[in-house]
JSON list of C-alpha atoms in Angstrom, two decimals:
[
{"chain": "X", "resi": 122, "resn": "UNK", "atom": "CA", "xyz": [9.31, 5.19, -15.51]},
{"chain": "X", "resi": 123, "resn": "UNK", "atom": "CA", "xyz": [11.88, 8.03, -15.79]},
{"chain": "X", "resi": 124, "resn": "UNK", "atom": "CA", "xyz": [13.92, 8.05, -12.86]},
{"chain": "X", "resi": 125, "resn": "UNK", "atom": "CA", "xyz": [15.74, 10.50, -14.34]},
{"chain": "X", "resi": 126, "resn": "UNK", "atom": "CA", "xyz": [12.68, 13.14, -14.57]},
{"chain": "X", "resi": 127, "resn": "UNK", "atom": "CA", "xyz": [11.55, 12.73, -11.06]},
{"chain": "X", "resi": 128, "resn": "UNK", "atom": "CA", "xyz": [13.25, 10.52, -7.86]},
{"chain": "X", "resi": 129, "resn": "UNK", "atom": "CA", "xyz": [11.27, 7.97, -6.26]},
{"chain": "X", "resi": 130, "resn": "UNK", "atom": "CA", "xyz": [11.08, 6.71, -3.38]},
{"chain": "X", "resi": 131, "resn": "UNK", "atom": "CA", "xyz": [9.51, 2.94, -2.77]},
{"chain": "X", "resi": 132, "resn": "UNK", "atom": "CA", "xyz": [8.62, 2.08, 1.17]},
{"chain": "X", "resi": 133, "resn": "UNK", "atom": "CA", "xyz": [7.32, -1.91, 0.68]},
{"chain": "X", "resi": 134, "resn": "UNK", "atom": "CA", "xyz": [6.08, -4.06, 3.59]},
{"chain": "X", "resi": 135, "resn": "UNK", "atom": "CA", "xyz": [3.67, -6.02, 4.73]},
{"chain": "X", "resi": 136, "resn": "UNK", "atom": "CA", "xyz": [0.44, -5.32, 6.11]},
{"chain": "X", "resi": 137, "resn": "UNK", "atom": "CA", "xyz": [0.66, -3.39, 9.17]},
{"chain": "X", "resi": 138, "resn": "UNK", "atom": "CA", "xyz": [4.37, -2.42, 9.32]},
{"chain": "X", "resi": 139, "resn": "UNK", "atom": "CA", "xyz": [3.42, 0.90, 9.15]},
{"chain": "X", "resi": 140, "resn": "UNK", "atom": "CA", "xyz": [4.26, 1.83, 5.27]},
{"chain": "X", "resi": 141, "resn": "UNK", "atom": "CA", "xyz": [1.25, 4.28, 4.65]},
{"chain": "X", "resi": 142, "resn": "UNK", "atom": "CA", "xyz": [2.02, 6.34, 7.37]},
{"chain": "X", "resi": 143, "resn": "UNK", "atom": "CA", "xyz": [5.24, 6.59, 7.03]},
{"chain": "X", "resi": 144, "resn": "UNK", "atom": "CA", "xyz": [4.91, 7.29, 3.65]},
{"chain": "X", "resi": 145, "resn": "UNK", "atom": "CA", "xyz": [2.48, 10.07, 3.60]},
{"chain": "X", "resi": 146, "resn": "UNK", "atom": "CA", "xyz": [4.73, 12.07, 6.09]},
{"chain": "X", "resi": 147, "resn": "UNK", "atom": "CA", "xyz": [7.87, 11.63, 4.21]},
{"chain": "X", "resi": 148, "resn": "UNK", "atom": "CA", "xyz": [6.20, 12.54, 0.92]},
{"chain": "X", "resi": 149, "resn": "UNK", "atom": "CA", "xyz": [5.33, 15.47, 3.03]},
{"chain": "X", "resi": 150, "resn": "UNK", "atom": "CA", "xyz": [8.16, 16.19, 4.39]},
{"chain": "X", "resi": 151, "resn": "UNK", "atom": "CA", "xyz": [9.67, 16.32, 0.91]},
{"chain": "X", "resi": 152, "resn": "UNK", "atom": "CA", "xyz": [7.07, 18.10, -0.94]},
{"chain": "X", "resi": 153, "resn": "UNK", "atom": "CA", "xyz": [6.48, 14.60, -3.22]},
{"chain": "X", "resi": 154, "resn": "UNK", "atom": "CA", "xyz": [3.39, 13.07, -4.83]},
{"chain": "X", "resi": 155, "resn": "UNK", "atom": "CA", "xyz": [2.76, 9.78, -2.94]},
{"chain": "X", "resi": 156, "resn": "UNK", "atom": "CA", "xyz": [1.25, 6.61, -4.33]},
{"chain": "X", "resi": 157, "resn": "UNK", "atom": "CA", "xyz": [-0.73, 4.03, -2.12]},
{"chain": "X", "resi": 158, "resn": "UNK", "atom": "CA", "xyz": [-1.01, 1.61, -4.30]},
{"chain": "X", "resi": 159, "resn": "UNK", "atom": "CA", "xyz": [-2.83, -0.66, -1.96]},
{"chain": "X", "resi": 160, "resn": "UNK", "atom": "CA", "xyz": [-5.55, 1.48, -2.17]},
{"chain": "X", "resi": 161, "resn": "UNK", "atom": "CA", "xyz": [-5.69, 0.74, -6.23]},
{"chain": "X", "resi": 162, "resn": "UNK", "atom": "CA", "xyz": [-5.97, -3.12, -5.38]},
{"chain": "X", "resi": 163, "resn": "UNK", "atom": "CA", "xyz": [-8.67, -2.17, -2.40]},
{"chain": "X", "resi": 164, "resn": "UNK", "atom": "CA", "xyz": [-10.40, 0.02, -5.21]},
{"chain": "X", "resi": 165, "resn": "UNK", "atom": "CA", "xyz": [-10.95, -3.16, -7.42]},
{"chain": "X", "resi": 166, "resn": "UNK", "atom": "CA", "xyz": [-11.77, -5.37, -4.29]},
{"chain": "X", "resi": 167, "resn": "UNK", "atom": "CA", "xyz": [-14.79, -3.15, -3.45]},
{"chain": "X", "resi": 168, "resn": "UNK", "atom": "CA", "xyz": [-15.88, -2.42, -6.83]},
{"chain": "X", "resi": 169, "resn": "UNK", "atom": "CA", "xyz": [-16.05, -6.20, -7.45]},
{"chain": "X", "resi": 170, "resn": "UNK", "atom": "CA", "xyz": [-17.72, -6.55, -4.06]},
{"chain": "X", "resi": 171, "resn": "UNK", "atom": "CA", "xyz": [-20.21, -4.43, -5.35]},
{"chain": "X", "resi": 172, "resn": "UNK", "atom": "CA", "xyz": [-20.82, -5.83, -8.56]},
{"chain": "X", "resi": 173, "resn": "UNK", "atom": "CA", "xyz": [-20.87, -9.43, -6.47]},
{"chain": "X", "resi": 174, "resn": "UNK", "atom": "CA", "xyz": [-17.92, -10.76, -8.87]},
{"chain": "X", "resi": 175, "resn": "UNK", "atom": "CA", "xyz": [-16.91, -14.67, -7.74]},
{"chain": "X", "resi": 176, "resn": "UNK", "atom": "CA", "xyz": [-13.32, -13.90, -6.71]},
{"chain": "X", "resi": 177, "resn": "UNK", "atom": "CA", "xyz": [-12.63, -17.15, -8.69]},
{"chain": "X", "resi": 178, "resn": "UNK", "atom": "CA", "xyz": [-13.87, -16.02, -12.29]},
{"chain": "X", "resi": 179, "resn": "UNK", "atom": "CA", "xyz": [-10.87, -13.76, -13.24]},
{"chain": "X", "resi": 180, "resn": "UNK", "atom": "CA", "xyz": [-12.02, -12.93, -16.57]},
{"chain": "X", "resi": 181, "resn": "UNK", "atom": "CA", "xyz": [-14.28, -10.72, -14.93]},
{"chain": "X", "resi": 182, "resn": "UNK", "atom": "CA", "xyz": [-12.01, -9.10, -12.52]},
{"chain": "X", "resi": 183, "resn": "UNK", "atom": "CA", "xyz": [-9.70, -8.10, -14.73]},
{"chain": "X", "resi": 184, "resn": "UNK", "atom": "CA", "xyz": [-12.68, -6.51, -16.73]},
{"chain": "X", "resi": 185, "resn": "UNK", "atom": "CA", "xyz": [-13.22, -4.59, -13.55]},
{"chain": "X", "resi": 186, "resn": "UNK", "atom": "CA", "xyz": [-10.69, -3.42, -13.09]},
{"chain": "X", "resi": 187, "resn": "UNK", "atom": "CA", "xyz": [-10.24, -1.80, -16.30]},
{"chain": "X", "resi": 188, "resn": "UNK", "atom": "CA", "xyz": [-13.45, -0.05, -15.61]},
{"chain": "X", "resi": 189, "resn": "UNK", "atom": "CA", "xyz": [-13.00, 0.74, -12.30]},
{"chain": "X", "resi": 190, "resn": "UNK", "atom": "CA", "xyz": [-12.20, 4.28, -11.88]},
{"chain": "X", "resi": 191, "resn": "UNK", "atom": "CA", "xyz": [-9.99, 5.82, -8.76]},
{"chain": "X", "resi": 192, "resn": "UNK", "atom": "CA", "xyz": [-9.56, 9.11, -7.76]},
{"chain": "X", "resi": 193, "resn": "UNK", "atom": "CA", "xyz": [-7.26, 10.45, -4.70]},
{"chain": "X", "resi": 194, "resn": "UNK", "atom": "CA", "xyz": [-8.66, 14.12, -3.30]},
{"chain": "X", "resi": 195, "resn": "UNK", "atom": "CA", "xyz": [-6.65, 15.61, -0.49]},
{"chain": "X", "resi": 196, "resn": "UNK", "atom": "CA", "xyz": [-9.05, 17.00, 2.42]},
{"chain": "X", "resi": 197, "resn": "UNK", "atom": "CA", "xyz": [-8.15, 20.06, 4.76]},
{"chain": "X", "resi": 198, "resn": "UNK", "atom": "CA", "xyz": [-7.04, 17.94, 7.39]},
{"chain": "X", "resi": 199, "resn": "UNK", "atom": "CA", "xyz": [-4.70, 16.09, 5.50]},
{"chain": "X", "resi": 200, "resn": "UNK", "atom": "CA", "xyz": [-6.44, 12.63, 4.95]},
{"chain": "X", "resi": 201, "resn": "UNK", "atom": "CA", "xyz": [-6.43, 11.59, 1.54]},
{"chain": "X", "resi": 202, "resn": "UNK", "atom": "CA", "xyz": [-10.53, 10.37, 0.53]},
{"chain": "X", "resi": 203, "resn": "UNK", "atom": "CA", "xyz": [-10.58, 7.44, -2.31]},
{"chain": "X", "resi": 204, "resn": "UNK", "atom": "CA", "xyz": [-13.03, 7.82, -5.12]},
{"chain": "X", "resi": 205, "resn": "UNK", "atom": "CA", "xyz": [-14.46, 4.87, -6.14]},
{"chain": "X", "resi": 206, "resn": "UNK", "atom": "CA", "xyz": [-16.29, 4.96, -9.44]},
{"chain": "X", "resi": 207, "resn": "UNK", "atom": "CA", "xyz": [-16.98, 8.16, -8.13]},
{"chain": "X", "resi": 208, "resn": "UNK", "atom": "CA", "xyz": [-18.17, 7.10, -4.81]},
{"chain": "X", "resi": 209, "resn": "UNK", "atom": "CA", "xyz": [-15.91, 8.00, -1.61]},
{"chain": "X", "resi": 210, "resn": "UNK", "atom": "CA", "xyz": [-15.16, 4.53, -0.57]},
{"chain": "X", "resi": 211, "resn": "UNK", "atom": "CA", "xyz": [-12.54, 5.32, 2.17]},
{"chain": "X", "resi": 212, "resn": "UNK", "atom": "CA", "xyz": [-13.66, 3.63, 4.88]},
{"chain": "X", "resi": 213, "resn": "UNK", "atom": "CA", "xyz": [-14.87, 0.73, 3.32]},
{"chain": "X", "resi": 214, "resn": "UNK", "atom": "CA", "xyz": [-11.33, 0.39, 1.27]},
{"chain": "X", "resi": 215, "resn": "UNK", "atom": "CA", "xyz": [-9.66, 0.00, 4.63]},
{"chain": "X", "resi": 216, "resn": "UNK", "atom": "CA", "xyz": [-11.57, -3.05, 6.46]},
{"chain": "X", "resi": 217, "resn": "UNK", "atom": "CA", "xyz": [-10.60, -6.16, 6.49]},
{"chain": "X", "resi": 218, "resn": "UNK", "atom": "CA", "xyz": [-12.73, -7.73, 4.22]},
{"chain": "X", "resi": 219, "resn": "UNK", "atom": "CA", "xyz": [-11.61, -5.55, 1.02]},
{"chain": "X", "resi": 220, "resn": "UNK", "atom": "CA", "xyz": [-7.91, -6.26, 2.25]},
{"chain": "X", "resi": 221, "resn": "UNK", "atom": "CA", "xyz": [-8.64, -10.16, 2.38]},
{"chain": "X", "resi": 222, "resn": "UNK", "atom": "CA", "xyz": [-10.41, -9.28, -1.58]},
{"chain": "X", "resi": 223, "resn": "UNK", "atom": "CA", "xyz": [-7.59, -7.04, -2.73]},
{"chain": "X", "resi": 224, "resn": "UNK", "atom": "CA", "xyz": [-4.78, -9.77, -1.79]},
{"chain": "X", "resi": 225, "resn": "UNK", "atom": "CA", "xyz": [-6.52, -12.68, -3.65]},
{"chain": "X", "resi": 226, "resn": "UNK", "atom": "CA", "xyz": [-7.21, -10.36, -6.53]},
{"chain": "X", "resi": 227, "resn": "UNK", "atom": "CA", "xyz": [-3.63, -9.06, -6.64]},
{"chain": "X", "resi": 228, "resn": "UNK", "atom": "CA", "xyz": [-2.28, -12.53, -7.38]},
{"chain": "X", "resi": 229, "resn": "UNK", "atom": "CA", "xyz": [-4.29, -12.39, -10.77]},
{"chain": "X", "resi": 230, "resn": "UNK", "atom": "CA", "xyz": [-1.57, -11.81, -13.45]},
{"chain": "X", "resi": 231, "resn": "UNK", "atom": "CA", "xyz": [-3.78, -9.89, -15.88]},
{"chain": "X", "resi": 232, "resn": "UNK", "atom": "CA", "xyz": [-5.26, -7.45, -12.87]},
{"chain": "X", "resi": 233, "resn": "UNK", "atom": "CA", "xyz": [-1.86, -6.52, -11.66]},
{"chain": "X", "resi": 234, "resn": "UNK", "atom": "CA", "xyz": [0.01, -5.85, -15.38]},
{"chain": "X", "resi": 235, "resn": "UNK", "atom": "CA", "xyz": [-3.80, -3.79, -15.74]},
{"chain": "X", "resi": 236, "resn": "UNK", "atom": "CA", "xyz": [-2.94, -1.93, -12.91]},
{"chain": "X", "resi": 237, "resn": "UNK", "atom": "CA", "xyz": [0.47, -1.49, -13.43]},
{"chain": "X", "resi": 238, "resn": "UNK", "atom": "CA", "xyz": [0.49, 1.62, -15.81]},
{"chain": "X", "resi": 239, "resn": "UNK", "atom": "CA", "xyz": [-1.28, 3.53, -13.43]},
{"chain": "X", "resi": 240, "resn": "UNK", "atom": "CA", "xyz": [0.88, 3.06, -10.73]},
{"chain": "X", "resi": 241, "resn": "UNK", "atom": "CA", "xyz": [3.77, 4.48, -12.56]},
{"chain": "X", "resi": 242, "resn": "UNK", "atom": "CA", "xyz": [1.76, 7.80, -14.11]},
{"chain": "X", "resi": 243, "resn": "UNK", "atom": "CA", "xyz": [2.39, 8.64, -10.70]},
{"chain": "X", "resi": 244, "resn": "UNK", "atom": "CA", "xyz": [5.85, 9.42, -11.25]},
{"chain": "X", "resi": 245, "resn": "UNK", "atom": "CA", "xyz": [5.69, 13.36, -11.58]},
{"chain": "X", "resi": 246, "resn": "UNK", "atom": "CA", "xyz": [8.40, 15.92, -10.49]},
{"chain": "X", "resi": 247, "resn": "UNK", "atom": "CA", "xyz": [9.37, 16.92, -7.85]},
{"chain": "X", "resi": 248, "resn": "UNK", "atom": "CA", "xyz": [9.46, 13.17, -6.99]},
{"chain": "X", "resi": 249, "resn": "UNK", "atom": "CA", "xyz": [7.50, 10.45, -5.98]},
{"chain": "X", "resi": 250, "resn": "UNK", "atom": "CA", "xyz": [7.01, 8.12, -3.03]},
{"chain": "X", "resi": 251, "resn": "UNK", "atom": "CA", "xyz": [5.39, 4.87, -3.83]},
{"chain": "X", "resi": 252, "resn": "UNK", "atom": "CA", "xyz": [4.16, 2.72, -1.13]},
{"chain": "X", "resi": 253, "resn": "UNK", "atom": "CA", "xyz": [3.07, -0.65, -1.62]},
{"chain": "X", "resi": 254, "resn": "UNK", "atom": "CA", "xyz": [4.31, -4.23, -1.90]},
{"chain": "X", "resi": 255, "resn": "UNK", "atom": "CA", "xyz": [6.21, -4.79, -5.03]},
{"chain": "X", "resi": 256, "resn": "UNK", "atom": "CA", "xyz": [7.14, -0.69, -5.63]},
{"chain": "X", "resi": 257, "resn": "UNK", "atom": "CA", "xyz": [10.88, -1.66, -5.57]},
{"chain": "X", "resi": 258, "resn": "UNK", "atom": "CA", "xyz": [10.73, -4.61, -6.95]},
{"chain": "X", "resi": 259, "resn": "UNK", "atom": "CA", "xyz": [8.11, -4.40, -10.13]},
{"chain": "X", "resi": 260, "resn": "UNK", "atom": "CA", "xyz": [6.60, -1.01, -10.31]},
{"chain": "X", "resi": 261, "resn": "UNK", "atom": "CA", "xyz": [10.00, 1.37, -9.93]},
{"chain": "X", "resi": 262, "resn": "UNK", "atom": "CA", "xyz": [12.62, -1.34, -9.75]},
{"chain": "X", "resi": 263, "resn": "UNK", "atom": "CA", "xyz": [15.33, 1.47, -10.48]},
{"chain": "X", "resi": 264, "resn": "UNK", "atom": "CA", "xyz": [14.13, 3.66, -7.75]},
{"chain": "X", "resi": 265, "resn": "UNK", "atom": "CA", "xyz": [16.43, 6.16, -6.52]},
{"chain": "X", "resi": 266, "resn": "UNK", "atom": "CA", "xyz": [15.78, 5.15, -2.82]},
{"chain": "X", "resi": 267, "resn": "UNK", "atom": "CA", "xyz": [13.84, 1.99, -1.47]},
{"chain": "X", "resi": 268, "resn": "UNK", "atom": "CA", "xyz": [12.94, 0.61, 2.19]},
{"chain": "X", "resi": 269, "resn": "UNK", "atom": "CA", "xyz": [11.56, -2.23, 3.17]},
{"chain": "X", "resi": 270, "resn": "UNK", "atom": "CA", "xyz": [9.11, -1.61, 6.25]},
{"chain": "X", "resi": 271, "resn": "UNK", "atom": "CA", "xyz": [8.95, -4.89, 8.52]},
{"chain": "X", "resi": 272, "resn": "UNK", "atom": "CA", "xyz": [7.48, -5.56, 12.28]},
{"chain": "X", "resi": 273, "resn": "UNK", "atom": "CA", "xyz": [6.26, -8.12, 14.37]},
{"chain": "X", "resi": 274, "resn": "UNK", "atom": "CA", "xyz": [3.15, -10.13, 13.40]},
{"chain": "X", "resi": 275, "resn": "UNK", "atom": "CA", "xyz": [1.91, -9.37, 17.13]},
{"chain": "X", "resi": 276, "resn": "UNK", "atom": "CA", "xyz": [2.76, -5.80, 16.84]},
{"chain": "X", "resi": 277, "resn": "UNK", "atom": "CA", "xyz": [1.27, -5.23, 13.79]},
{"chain": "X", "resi": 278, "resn": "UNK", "atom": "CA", "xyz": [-2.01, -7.05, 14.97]},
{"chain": "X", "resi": 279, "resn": "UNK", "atom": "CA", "xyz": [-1.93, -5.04, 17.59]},
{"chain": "X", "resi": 280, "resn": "UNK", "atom": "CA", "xyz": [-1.50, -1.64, 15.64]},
{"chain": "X", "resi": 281, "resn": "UNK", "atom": "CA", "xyz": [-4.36, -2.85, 13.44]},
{"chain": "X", "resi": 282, "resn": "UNK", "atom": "CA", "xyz": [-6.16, -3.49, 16.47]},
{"chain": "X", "resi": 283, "resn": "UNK", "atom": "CA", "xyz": [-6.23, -0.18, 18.00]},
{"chain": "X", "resi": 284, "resn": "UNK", "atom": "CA", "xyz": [-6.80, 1.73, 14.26]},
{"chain": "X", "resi": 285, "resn": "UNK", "atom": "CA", "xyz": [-10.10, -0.69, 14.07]},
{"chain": "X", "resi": 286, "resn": "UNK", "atom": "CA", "xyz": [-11.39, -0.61, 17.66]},
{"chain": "X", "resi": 287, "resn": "UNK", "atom": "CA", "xyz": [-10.96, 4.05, 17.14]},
{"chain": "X", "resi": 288, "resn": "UNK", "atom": "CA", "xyz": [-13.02, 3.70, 14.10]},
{"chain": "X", "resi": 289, "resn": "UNK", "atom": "CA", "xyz": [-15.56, 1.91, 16.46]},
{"chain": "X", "resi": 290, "resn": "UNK", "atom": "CA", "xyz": [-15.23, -2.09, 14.66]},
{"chain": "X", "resi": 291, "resn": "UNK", "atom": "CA", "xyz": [-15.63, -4.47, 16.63]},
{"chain": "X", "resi": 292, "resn": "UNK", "atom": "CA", "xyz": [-12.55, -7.13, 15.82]},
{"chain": "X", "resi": 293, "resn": "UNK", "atom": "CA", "xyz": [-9.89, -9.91, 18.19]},
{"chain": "X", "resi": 294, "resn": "UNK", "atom": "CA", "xyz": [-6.38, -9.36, 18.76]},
{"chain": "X", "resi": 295, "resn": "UNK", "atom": "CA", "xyz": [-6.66, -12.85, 17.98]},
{"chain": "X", "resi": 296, "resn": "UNK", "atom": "CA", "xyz": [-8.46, -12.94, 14.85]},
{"chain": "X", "resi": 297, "resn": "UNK", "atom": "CA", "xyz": [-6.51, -9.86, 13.62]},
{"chain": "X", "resi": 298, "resn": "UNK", "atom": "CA", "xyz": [-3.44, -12.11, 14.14]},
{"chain": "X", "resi": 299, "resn": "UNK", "atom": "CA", "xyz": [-4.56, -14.91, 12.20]},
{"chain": "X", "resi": 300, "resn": "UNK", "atom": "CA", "xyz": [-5.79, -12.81, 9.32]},
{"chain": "X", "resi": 301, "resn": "UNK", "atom": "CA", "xyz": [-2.00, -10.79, 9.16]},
{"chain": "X", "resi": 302, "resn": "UNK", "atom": "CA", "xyz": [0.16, -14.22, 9.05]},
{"chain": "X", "resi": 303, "resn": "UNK", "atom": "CA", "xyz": [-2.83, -16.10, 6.49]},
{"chain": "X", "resi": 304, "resn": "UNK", "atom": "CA", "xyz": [-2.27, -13.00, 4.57]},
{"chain": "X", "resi": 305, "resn": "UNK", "atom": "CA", "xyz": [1.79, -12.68, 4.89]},
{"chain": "X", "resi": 306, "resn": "UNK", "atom": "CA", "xyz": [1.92, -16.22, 3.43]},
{"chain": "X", "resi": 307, "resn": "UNK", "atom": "CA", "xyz": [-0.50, -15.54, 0.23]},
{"chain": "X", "resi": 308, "resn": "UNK", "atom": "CA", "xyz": [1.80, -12.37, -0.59]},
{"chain": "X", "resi": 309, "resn": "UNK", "atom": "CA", "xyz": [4.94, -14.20, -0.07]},
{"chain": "X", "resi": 310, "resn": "UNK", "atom": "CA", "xyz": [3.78, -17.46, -1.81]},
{"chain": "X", "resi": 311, "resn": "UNK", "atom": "CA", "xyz": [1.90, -15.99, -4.85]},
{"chain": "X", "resi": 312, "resn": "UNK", "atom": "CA", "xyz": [3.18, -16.45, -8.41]},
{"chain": "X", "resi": 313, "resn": "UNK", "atom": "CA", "xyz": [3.60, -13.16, -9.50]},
{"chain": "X", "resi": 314, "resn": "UNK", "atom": "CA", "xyz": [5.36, -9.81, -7.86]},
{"chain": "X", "resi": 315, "resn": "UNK", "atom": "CA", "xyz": [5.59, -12.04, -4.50]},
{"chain": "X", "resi": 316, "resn": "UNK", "atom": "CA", "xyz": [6.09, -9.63, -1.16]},
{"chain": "X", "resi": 317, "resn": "UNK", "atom": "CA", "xyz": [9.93, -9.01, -0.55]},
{"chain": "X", "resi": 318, "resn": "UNK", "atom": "CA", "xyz": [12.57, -6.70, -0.21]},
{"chain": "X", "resi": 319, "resn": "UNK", "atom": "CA", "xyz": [14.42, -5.25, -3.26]},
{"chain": "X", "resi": 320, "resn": "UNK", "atom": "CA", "xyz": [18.04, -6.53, -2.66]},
{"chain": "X", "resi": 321, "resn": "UNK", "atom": "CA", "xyz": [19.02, -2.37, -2.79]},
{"chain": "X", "resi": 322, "resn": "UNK", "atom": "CA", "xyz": [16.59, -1.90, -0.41]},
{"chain": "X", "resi": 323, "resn": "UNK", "atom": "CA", "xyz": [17.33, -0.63, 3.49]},
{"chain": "X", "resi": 324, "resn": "UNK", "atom": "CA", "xyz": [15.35, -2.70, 5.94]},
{"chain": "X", "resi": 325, "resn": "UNK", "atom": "CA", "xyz": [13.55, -0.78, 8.59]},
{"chain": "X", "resi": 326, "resn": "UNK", "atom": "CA", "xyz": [11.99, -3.27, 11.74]},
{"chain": "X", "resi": 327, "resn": "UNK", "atom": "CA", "xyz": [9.73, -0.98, 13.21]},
{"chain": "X", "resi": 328, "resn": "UNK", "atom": "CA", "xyz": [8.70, -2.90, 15.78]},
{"chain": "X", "resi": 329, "resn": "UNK", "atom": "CA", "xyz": [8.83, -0.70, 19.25]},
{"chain": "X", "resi": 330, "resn": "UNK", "atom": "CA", "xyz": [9.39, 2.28, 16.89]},
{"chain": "X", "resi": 331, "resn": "UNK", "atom": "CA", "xyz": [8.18, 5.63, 17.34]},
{"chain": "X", "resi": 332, "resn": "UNK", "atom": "CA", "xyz": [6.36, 6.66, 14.19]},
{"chain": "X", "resi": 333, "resn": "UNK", "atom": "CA", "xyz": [8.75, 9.81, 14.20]},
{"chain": "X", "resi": 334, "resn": "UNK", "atom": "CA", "xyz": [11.75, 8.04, 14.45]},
{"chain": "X", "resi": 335, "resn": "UNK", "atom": "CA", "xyz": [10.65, 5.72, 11.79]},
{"chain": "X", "resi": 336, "resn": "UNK", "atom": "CA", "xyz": [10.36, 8.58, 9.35]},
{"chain": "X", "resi": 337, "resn": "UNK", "atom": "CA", "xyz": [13.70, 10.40, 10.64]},
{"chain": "X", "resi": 338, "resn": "UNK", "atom": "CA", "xyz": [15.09, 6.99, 9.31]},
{"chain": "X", "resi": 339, "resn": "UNK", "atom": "CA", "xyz": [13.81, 7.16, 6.00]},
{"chain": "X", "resi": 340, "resn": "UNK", "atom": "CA", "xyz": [14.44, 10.90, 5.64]},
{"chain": "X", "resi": 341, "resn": "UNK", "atom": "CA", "xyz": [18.52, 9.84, 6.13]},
{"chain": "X", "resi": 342, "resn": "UNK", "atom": "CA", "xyz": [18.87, 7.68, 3.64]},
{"chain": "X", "resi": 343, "resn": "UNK", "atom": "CA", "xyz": [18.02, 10.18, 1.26]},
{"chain": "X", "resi": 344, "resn": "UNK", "atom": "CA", "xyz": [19.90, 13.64, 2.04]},
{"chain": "X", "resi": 345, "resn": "UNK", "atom": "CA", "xyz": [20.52, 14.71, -1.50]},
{"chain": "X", "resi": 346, "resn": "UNK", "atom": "CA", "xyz": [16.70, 14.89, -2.22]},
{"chain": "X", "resi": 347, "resn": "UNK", "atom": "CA", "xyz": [15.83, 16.63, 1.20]},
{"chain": "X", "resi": 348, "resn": "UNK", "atom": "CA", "xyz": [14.27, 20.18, 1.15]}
]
């Protein structure tokens, strides 16, 4: 990555704090590719799910995700579709079973260094903002700017909640709850690229936060690269 080429910004957090949404408006705001690389793990997740891989034999997910293809297309209101193998796998990246997939398959060693060149062909002028969970740490560790998104587990089940309930899926505060601190643990715990904040990076709690003010935040750290 050429930092010199094109500025990036990294926005890593766990699940829930709010880091994709935050991150698509800012790269808005700026006029700045974005990169959810969550949705590269997700990508893998369903693709194994559909090839019924054992999420134990890693010699095969690694093979898959090689394979797998992923395309981002832009839509006219502004919500970026997933292509998966050609398929538009959206919705089915973003439910909780492909999350639960993606975070056990992003521990694999060989997936994640597989995935890693991708993430970084991202970096194109005018600049780039990478959201994710090691962006600052593995994947553009001399980022121009970096943030590290955190809230509440409660708050974030609750935000999860609500997004799952409006898509009509029926879910528990309760079990949402367990699921976000079983999952905090595997990210923080695993081996390799383990969730945590660059030591440059400017910690945002979001909990209670407007999702403008959240994003008028971010947007100050970084004046010289504002429109």
């Amino acid at each position: 990555m050429n930092a010199a080429s094109a500025p990036v910004l990294t926005i890593d957090g766990p699940s829930g704090s709010g880091k994709g949404t935050i991150s698509r408006l800012v790269a808005g705001r700026l006029g700045w590719h974005y990169l959810d690389s969550g949705a590269l793990y997700r990508a893998v997740a369903v693709a194994a799910g559909w090839a019924v891989l054992d999420l134990s034999d890693h010699a095969a997910l690694v093979r898959c995700t090689q394979a797998t293809e992923v395309a981002f297309r832009d839509t006219p209101g502004g919500e970026p579709r997933v292509l998966v193998n050609g398929v538009d796998a959206t919705d089915e990246l973003r439910t909780e079973t492909a999350g639960a997939a993606a975070s056990a398959i992003a521990a694999i060693p060989e997936v994640r260094a597989a995935l890693t060149a991708r993430q970084r062909a991202f970096c194109q002028p005018p600049g780039l903002v990478a959201d994710g969970r090691d962006m600052g740490t593995v994947i553009f560790p001399e980022a121009t700017f970096k943030v590290f998104l955190t809230a509440s587990a409660e708050e974030r089940a609750h935000r999860r909640y609500k997004q799952l309930k409006d898509k009509g899926v029926s879910v528990t505060i309760d079990g949402l709850l367990q699921e976000i601190v079983a999952r905090d643990a595997r990210d923080a715990n695993r081996a390799v690229a383990p969730l945590r904040p660059a030591p440059d990076a400017v910690l945002i709690d979001t909990t209670g936060l407007a999702v403008e003010a959240v994003v008028a935040r971010v947007l100050e750290l970084m004046p010289a690269s504002r429109p």
